[in-house]
CSV table of C-alpha atoms and ligand atoms in Angstrom, one decimal:
chain,number,residue,atom,x,y,z
A,1,MET,CA,-9.9,-6.0,-33.9
A,2,GLN,CA,-7.8,-4.2,-37.9
A,3,ASP,CA,-6.5,-6.5,-40.4
A,4,GLY,CA,-5.0,-9.3,-37.9
A,5,ARG,CA,-3.6,-6.3,-35.9
A,6,LYS,CA,-4.5,-4.7,-32.5
A,7,ASP,CA,-6.6,-1.6,-33.1
A,8,TYR,CA,-4.4,0.1,-30.4
A,9,PHE,CA,-2.1,-1.1,-33.2
A,10,MET,CA,-3.5,2.1,-35.4
A,11,GLY,CA,-1.7,4.9,-37.4
A,12,LEU,CA,0.4,7.0,-37.9
A,13,LYS,CA,1.1,8.7,-41.4
A,14,ILE,CA,4.2,11.0,-42.1
A,15,LEU,CA,2.7,14.1,-43.7
A,16,GLY,CA,6.0,15.8,-44.3
A,17,THR,CA,10.2,16.2,-43.7
A,18,GLY,CA,12.5,19.1,-43.4
A,19,TYR,CA,16.5,18.8,-42.2
A,20,TYR,CA,19.1,20.9,-41.9
A,21,LEU,CA,22.8,19.9,-42.3
A,22,PRO,CA,25.4,23.5,-40.7
A,23,GLU,CA,27.1,24.3,-43.2
A,24,THR,CA,30.9,24.2,-42.1
A,25,ILE,CA,32.5,20.7,-43.0
A,26,VAL,CA,35.0,18.2,-40.4
A,27,THR,CA,37.0,15.9,-42.1
A,28,ASN,CA,39.0,12.8,-40.6
A,29,GLU,CA,41.8,14.8,-42.2
A,30,ASP,CA,41.2,17.6,-39.4
A,31,TYR,CA,41.1,15.5,-37.0
A,32,THR,CA,44.5,14.7,-37.3
A,33,ARG,CA,46.3,18.1,-36.7
A,34,ILE,CA,44.6,17.6,-33.2
A,35,VAL,CA,44.6,14.6,-32.0
A,36,GLU,CA,46.1,11.1,-32.7
A,37,THR,CA,44.4,9.2,-35.2
A,38,SER,CA,44.2,8.8,-38.6
A,39,ASP,CA,42.0,8.1,-42.1
A,40,GLU,CA,42.3,4.9,-42.6
A,41,TRP,CA,41.8,4.0,-38.9
A,42,ILE,CA,38.4,6.1,-39.0
A,43,VAL,CA,36.8,4.8,-41.6
A,44,LYS,CA,37.7,1.1,-41.0
A,45,ARG,CA,36.1,1.9,-37.5
A,46,THR,CA,33.0,3.5,-37.6
A,47,GLY,CA,32.9,4.8,-41.3
A,48,MET,CA,32.9,7.9,-40.8
A,49,LYS,CA,34.6,10.2,-43.6
A,50,GLU,CA,32.8,14.0,-42.6
A,51,ARG,CA,30.9,15.5,-40.2
A,52,ARG,CA,28.9,19.0,-40.2
A,53,ILE,CA,28.9,21.1,-37.1
A,54,THR,CA,28.0,24.8,-35.7
A,55,GLU,CA,28.8,27.1,-32.8
A,56,GLN,CA,25.1,28.7,-33.9
A,57,PRO,CA,21.9,27.1,-30.4
A,58,THR,CA,20.7,24.5,-31.5
A,59,HIS,CA,17.1,26.2,-31.7
A,60,VAL,CA,17.9,27.5,-34.6
A,61,MET,CA,19.0,24.3,-36.2
A,62,ALA,CA,15.9,22.8,-35.2
A,63,GLU,CA,13.5,25.9,-36.5
A,64,ARG,CA,14.9,25.9,-40.2
A,65,ALA,CA,14.4,21.7,-40.6
A,66,ALA,CA,10.7,22.3,-38.4
A,67,LEU,CA,9.9,25.5,-41.6
A,68,LYS,CA,11.4,22.9,-44.6
A,69,ALA,CA,8.8,19.6,-42.8
A,70,LEU,CA,5.2,22.7,-42.4
A,71,GLU,CA,7.0,23.4,-46.2
A,72,ASN,CA,7.0,19.9,-47.8
A,73,ALA,CA,3.6,19.1,-45.7
A,74,HIS,CA,1.8,22.4,-46.9
A,75,ILE,CA,0.6,22.9,-43.7
A,76,SER,CA,0.6,26.5,-41.8
A,77,PRO,CA,1.9,26.3,-38.3
A,78,GLU,CA,-1.4,27.6,-36.2
A,79,GLU,CA,-1.9,24.1,-37.9
A,80,LEU,CA,-0.2,21.9,-35.4
A,81,ASP,CA,-1.4,20.3,-32.4
A,82,MET,CA,2.1,19.3,-30.6
A,83,ILE,CA,5.7,20.4,-30.3
A,84,LEU,CA,8.1,17.0,-29.4
A,85,CYS,CA,11.4,18.1,-29.3
A,86,THR,CA,14.1,15.7,-28.7
A,87,THR,CA,17.7,17.1,-27.4
A,88,VAL,CA,20.1,16.3,-25.4
A,89,THR,CA,22.3,19.7,-26.3
A,90,SER,CA,19.0,21.7,-25.5
A,91,ASP,CA,20.5,26.1,-25.9
A,92,TYR,CA,18.5,26.5,-22.0
A,93,ILE,CA,18.1,24.3,-19.1
A,94,THR,CA,14.6,25.2,-18.9
A,95,PRO,CA,12.3,26.7,-21.2
A,96,SER,CA,12.4,23.6,-23.8
A,97,MET,CA,13.5,24.0,-27.0
A,98,ALA,CA,9.7,22.6,-28.2
A,99,CYS,CA,8.5,26.0,-26.5
A,100,ILE,CA,11.1,28.0,-28.2
A,101,VAL,CA,10.6,27.2,-31.6
A,102,GLN,CA,7.3,27.1,-31.4
A,103,GLY,CA,6.8,31.0,-30.0
A,104,ASN,CA,9.7,31.4,-33.3
A,105,ILE,CA,7.9,30.0,-35.8
A,106,GLY,CA,4.5,30.9,-35.3
A,107,ALA,CA,2.9,27.4,-33.7
A,108,LYS,CA,0.5,29.4,-31.1
A,109,ASN,CA,-1.6,26.6,-31.2
A,110,ALA,CA,0.9,23.5,-30.2
A,111,ILE,CA,1.3,22.3,-26.9
A,112,ALA,CA,5.6,21.7,-27.1
A,113,LEU,CA,7.5,19.8,-24.7
A,114,ASP,CA,11.2,17.8,-25.3
A,115,ILE,CA,11.8,14.4,-24.8
A,116,ASN,CA,15.6,12.5,-24.2
A,117,ALA,CA,16.0,9.5,-24.4
A,118,ALA,CA,19.4,10.7,-26.3
A,119,CYS,CA,20.3,8.3,-29.5
A,120,ALA,CA,16.9,6.7,-29.1
A,121,ALA,CA,15.3,9.9,-28.8
A,122,PHE,CA,13.2,10.0,-31.9
A,123,VAL,CA,11.1,6.8,-31.7
A,124,TYR,CA,10.8,7.6,-29.0
A,125,ALA,CA,9.0,10.4,-29.7
A,126,MET,CA,7.0,9.3,-33.0
A,127,ASP,CA,5.2,6.3,-29.7
A,128,MET,CA,4.6,9.0,-27.8
A,129,ALA,CA,3.1,10.9,-30.8
A,130,HIS,CA,1.1,7.7,-31.8
A,131,MET,CA,-0.2,7.7,-28.4
A,132,TYR,CA,-1.5,11.8,-28.7
A,133,LEU,CA,-2.7,10.3,-31.7
A,134,GLN,CA,-5.1,8.6,-30.0
A,135,HIS,CA,-6.0,10.7,-28.3
A,136,GLY,CA,-7.2,12.9,-30.7
A,137,TYR,CA,-4.1,15.3,-31.9
A,138,LYS,CA,-4.1,15.6,-35.0
A,139,LYS,CA,-0.8,17.1,-36.6
A,140,ILE,CA,2.0,16.7,-34.4
A,141,LEU,CA,6.2,17.7,-35.4
A,142,ILE,CA,8.9,16.3,-33.9
A,143,ILE,CA,12.3,18.1,-34.1
A,144,SER,CA,15.2,16.4,-33.6
A,145,ALA,CA,18.2,18.9,-33.6
A,146,GLU,CA,21.7,18.6,-32.0
A,147,GLY,CA,24.8,20.5,-31.1
A,148,LEU,CA,27.1,17.8,-30.5
A,149,SER,CA,30.1,19.7,-31.0
A,150,LYS,CA,29.3,22.1,-27.7
A,151,ILE,CA,29.1,18.6,-25.9
A,152,THR,CA,32.4,17.0,-27.4
A,153,ASP,CA,35.2,16.7,-25.7
A,154,TYR,CA,37.5,17.5,-28.6
A,155,THR,CA,40.9,16.3,-26.6
A,156,ASP,CA,39.5,13.2,-26.0
A,157,ARG,CA,40.5,10.6,-28.9
A,158,SER,CA,37.6,8.1,-29.0
A,159,THR,CA,34.6,10.1,-29.1
A,160,CYS,CA,35.9,13.6,-30.9
A,161,VAL,CA,36.1,11.8,-34.0
A,162,LEU,CA,32.0,10.0,-33.8
A,163,PHE,CA,29.9,13.3,-33.2
A,164,GLY,CA,28.7,16.2,-35.3
A,165,ASP,CA,25.2,18.3,-35.5
A,166,ALA,CA,21.8,18.6,-37.3
A,167,ALA,CA,18.6,18.7,-36.9
A,168,GLY,CA,16.0,16.5,-38.4
A,169,ALA,CA,11.7,17.0,-38.5
A,170,CYS,CA,8.8,14.9,-39.0
A,171,ILE,CA,5.6,15.9,-39.1
A,172,VAL,CA,2.8,13.3,-37.7
A,173,GLY,CA,-0.8,12.8,-38.6
A,174,TRP,CA,-3.6,10.1,-38.4
A,175,SER,CA,-3.6,6.9,-40.3
A,176,ASP,CA,-5.4,2.9,-40.8
A,177,LYS,CA,-2.9,1.7,-41.9
A,178,GLY,CA,-0.6,0.5,-38.2
A,179,PHE,CA,1.9,1.1,-36.0
A,180,ALA,CA,3.8,-0.7,-33.4
A,181,SER,CA,6.9,0.3,-31.3
A,182,VAL,CA,9.5,-1.8,-28.4
A,183,LEU,CA,11.2,1.4,-26.4
A,184,GLY,CA,13.8,-0.7,-23.5
A,185,SER,CA,15.3,0.6,-21.1
A,186,ASP,CA,18.4,-0.2,-19.3
A,187,GLY,CA,19.8,2.2,-16.4
A,188,THR,CA,22.3,0.0,-14.6
A,189,GLY,CA,24.4,0.5,-17.9
A,190,ALA,CA,24.0,5.0,-17.4
A,191,HIS,CA,27.7,5.0,-16.4
A,192,THR,CA,28.6,3.6,-19.9
A,193,LEU,CA,27.8,6.9,-21.7
A,194,PHE,CA,27.0,10.7,-20.0
A,195,ALA,CA,28.3,13.9,-19.6
A,196,ARG,CA,27.5,15.3,-16.5
A,197,ARG,CA,25.8,19.1,-16.0
A,198,PRO,CA,29.0,21.7,-14.2
A,199,LEU,CA,28.2,22.0,-10.2
A,200,ASN,CA,26.8,24.6,-9.4
A,201,ASP,CA,28.8,27.2,-6.6
A,202,ILE,CA,26.0,27.0,-3.7
A,203,PRO,CA,26.8,29.6,-0.7
A,204,PHE,CA,26.0,27.6,3.1
A,205,VAL,CA,26.4,24.9,1.3
A,206,GLU,CA,29.7,22.0,1.4
A,207,GLN,CA,30.3,21.6,-2.3
A,208,VAL,CA,29.6,17.2,-3.2
A,209,ASP,CA,32.4,15.7,-4.4
A,210,PRO,CA,30.1,14.1,-7.5
A,211,GLN,CA,31.3,11.0,-7.7
A,212,SER,CA,29.4,10.1,-3.8
A,213,VAL,CA,26.2,11.0,-5.8
A,214,ASP,CA,26.7,9.7,-8.4
A,215,HIS,CA,29.1,6.2,-8.7
A,216,PHE,CA,30.0,7.4,-12.4
A,217,PRO,CA,33.6,7.1,-13.0
A,218,ASP,CA,35.6,10.8,-13.1
A,219,VAL,CA,36.7,10.5,-16.5
A,220,ASN,CA,37.2,14.0,-17.7
A,221,ARG,CA,35.6,17.4,-17.5
A,222,PRO,CA,31.4,18.1,-17.1
A,223,GLY,CA,29.5,19.5,-20.0
A,224,VAL,CA,31.5,17.0,-21.7
A,225,LEU,CA,30.6,14.0,-23.1
A,226,TYR,CA,32.3,10.0,-21.9
A,227,MET,CA,31.8,7.1,-23.6
A,228,ASP,CA,32.6,3.1,-23.2
A,229,GLY,CA,32.7,2.6,-27.0
A,230,ARG,CA,33.0,-1.1,-26.5
A,231,GLU,CA,30.5,-1.5,-24.0
A,232,VAL,CA,28.1,0.8,-25.5
A,233,TYR,CA,28.9,-1.8,-28.8
A,234,LYS,CA,27.5,-4.4,-27.3
A,235,PHE,CA,24.5,-2.8,-26.3
A,236,ALA,CA,24.4,-1.8,-29.2
A,237,VAL,CA,24.1,-4.9,-31.2
A,238,GLY,CA,21.8,-6.8,-29.5
A,239,ALA,CA,19.3,-3.5,-29.0
A,240,MET,CA,18.9,-2.9,-32.8
A,241,SER,CA,18.1,-6.4,-33.9
A,242,HIS,CA,15.9,-7.2,-30.8
A,243,ALA,CA,14.3,-3.1,-31.5
A,244,LEU,CA,13.2,-4.7,-35.3
A,245,ARG,CA,12.5,-7.9,-35.2
A,246,ASP,CA,10.3,-7.5,-32.0
A,247,ALA,CA,8.9,-4.1,-32.9
A,248,SER,CA,8.3,-6.0,-37.0
A,249,VAL,CA,6.6,-9.6,-35.0
A,250,LYS,CA,4.4,-6.5,-33.7
A,251,PHE,CA,3.6,-5.0,-36.1
A,252,GLY,CA,2.4,-8.6,-38.2
A,253,THR,CA,4.8,-8.7,-39.9
A,254,THR,CA,8.7,-9.8,-40.2
A,255,PRO,CA,12.2,-7.3,-40.7
A,256,GLU,CA,12.4,-9.2,-44.6
A,257,ALA,CA,9.2,-7.3,-44.4
A,258,LEU,CA,11.0,-4.1,-44.3
A,259,ASP,CA,11.7,-1.6,-47.6
A,260,ILE,CA,13.6,0.6,-45.7
A,261,ILE,CA,15.4,0.3,-42.7
A,262,VAL,CA,16.8,4.0,-40.6
A,263,PRO,CA,18.9,3.0,-38.4
A,264,HIS,CA,21.0,5.1,-35.4
A,265,GLN,CA,24.4,6.1,-37.1
A,266,ALA,CA,26.2,5.2,-34.3
A,267,ASN,CA,29.1,2.9,-36.1
A,268,LEU,CA,28.8,0.7,-39.7
A,269,ARG,CA,29.8,-2.1,-38.5
A,270,ILE,CA,26.2,-1.8,-36.0
A,271,ILE,CA,24.8,-1.6,-38.8
A,272,GLN,CA,26.3,-4.7,-40.7
A,273,SER,CA,25.7,-6.8,-37.8
A,274,ALA,CA,22.0,-6.2,-37.2
A,275,ALA,CA,22.0,-6.4,-41.5
A,276,LYS,CA,23.5,-9.7,-40.4
A,277,ASP,CA,21.8,-11.2,-37.7
A,278,LEU,CA,18.5,-10.1,-38.6
A,279,GLY,CA,19.1,-12.0,-42.4
A,280,LEU,CA,18.8,-8.5,-44.4
A,281,PRO,CA,21.0,-6.9,-47.1
A,282,VAL,CA,22.6,-4.3,-45.7
A,283,GLU,CA,21.4,-2.6,-48.3
A,284,ARG,CA,18.1,-2.7,-46.7
A,285,PHE,CA,19.4,0.0,-44.3
A,286,PHE,CA,19.4,3.4,-45.2
A,287,VAL,CA,23.6,5.1,-44.5
A,288,ASN,CA,24.9,8.5,-44.4
A,289,ILE,CA,27.4,7.3,-41.5
A,290,ASP,CA,30.0,8.7,-44.4
A,291,LYS,CA,29.0,12.3,-44.8
A,292,CYS,CA,27.3,13.6,-40.6
A,293,GLY,CA,28.9,11.0,-37.9
A,294,ASN,CA,26.6,9.9,-35.4
A,295,THR,CA,24.7,13.0,-34.5
A,296,SER,CA,22.5,11.5,-32.1
A,297,SER,CA,18.5,11.9,-31.8
A,298,ALA,CA,19.1,14.1,-35.1
A,299,CYS,CA,20.3,11.5,-37.0
A,300,ILE,CA,17.0,9.2,-37.7
A,301,PRO,CA,14.9,11.5,-39.3
A,302,VAL,CA,17.8,13.1,-41.2
A,303,GLY,CA,17.9,9.9,-42.7
A,304,LEU,CA,14.4,10.6,-42.9
A,305,ALA,CA,14.5,14.2,-44.7
A,306,GLN,CA,16.8,12.6,-47.2
A,307,LEU,CA,15.0,9.5,-48.1
A,308,ASP,CA,11.3,11.9,-49.2
A,309,GLU,CA,13.6,14.4,-51.1
A,310,ALA,CA,15.2,11.0,-53.0
A,311,GLY,CA,11.3,10.5,-53.8
A,312,GLU,CA,11.8,7.2,-51.5
A,313,LEU,CA,9.7,7.7,-49.5
A,314,THR,CA,6.1,5.9,-50.9
A,315,PRO,CA,3.3,4.9,-50.8
A,316,GLY,CA,2.2,1.5,-49.0
A,317,LYS,CA,6.3,1.2,-48.3
A,318,THR,CA,7.0,-0.4,-44.7
A,319,VAL,CA,9.8,1.5,-43.1
A,320,GLY,CA,11.3,0.5,-39.8
A,321,LEU,CA,13.5,2.9,-37.5
A,322,VAL,CA,15.3,2.3,-34.7
A,323,GLY,CA,17.4,3.6,-32.3
A,324,PHE,CA,20.0,3.4,-29.4
A,325,GLY,CA,22.0,5.2,-26.9
A,326,ALA,CA,22.9,6.6,-23.5
A,327,GLY,CA,20.9,5.7,-20.8
A,328,LEU,CA,21.0,3.5,-22.1
A,329,VAL,CA,17.7,3.4,-23.4
A,330,TYR,CA,15.8,1.7,-27.3
A,331,GLY,CA,14.1,1.7,-29.5
A,332,GLY,CA,12.2,0.4,-32.6
A,333,CYS,CA,9.4,1.2,-34.5
A,334,VAL,CA,7.6,-0.1,-37.6
A,335,PHE,CA,4.6,1.5,-40.2
A,336,GLU,CA,3.6,1.7,-44.1
A,337,LEU,CA,4.1,5.0,-45.8
B,401,UT7,O1,25.2,7.3,-30.3
B,401,UT7,C1,25.3,6.8,-29.4
B,401,UT7,C2,25.4,5.6,-29.5
B,401,UT7,N1,27.8,5.4,-29.4
B,401,UT7,C3,27.7,4.0,-30.4
B,401,UT7,O2,27.2,3.0,-30.0
B,401,UT7,C4,29.4,3.8,-30.6
B,401,UT7,C5,29.7,2.3,-30.2
B,401,UT7,N2,30.5,2.6,-30.5
B,401,UT7,C6,31.8,2.0,-30.8
B,401,UT7,O3,31.3,2.3,-32.6
B,401,UT7,C7,33.6,1.7,-31.4
B,401,UT7,O4,33.2,1.5,-29.8
B,401,UT7,C8,34.3,2.9,-31.5
B,401,UT7,C9,34.2,3.4,-32.5
B,401,UT7,C10,33.6,3.7,-30.3
B,401,UT7,C11,35.8,2.2,-30.7
B,401,UT7,O5,36.3,1.1,-31.8
B,401,UT7,P1,36.4,0.7,-31.0
B,401,UT7,O6,36.5,-0.6,-32.2
B,401,UT7,O7,35.5,0.0,-30.1
B,401,UT7,O8,37.7,0.9,-30.6
B,401,UT7,P2,37.7,0.1,-29.7
B,401,UT7,O9,37.7,0.9,-28.1
B,401,UT7,O10,39.1,-1.1,-28.9
B,401,UT7,O11,40.2,-0.1,-29.0
B,401,UT7,C12,40.6,0.3,-30.1
B,401,UT7,C13,41.9,1.0,-29.9
B,401,UT7,C14,42.5,1.5,-28.8
B,401,UT7,O12,43.7,1.6,-28.5
B,401,UT7,P3,44.9,0.3,-28.2
B,401,UT7,O13,44.6,0.7,-26.5
B,401,UT7,O14,44.3,-1.6,-29.0
B,401,UT7,O15,46.5,1.1,-27.9
B,401,UT7,C15,42.7,3.1,-29.0
B,401,UT7,O16,42.6,3.7,-28.4
B,401,UT7,O17,42.2,2.1,-31.1
B,401,UT7,C16,42.7,3.6,-30.0
B,401,UT7,N3,41.6,4.5,-30.1
B,401,UT7,C17,42.1,5.3,-32.1
B,401,UT7,N4,42.8,5.0,-32.6
B,401,UT7,C18,43.1,5.9,-33.2
B,401,UT7,C19,40.4,5.1,-30.4
B,401,UT7,N5,39.5,5.9,-31.1
B,401,UT7,C20,41.0,6.0,-31.8
B,401,UT7,C21,41.5,7.0,-32.8
B,401,UT7,N6,41.9,6.9,-33.8
B,401,UT7,N7,40.5,7.7,-33.2
């Protein structure tokens, strides 16, 4: 035990952050030219005004964010001993995006692997990094990079207005100030948010009807996202406050003690509702949804890096991160800067 906390809650600290946003801005007005929607509907129902998109590979965004984090941390790529990448939009089925980044930035001493936990993946990666730090790893680079425009169905007004592209990176190291996390998964909701992989045309075998395999709804073409927004919304509202509350308690504190909360940016109403549920002022929650939209796992590290850039990540502050998404999955973590 240390400071009243169990020793396995000992620590993690942020050594450096970085982010990358593509140059092309898509406004709500732009969507009115391709689907039946309006700026008023999008702002009122989501809080989104614009988002960034790009045709460049996801790993290129990841590398740009990673290099900024390295510069910010004054760390050379060779000092990294692990790279964890989170993405649902990797450019290759194999190898992992983490290995591509490792090679391209010259992090020759780092082991590298990808994590798929959709929009909660950055929190899952923080949890994994925390465990590896306890096993002797010293400098772990987490990169969340998403090229969601590549899997967006631009004929579906209920989803296409939501998503953007971005990458955020964070280098973490050991600390004695504590870290606690709460993760959860509920695969019974898997069919509410998914993108099906296109089937390969295999010779010798009869093509299988995807419906007979996974029982997911046959709602749109393989390769693009489908979401039952209302169902995911209901899950998200409960998961956000549960994860933040329980992670705070596990850390030995309460949500009221959190100085900064960086939530997944899926919908401003979800963030407002979590704030209300936890009895916290909404100003405590970082929001950039108006500028970036939903960039899946990249939302949280981009938020952290933007706060860092603004000088907000000062020592002594307690930070809460919380995400949720396809799986369905959720995760919250709390640590002291
Ligand atoms: O990051 C992964 C996790 N994702 C999320 O957490 C997203 C969670 N869900 C949501 O944020 C919300 O459910 C949405 C923003 C996706 C949708 O908002 P909503 O208030 O739940 O709308 P709805 O789906 O209940 O649809 C209400 C109406 C429907 O029309 P009818 O049936 O009432 O005539 C939709 O067809 O709004 C219509 N609609 C639109 N209208 C204009 C749906 N999308 C649009 C649109 N423009 N873009």
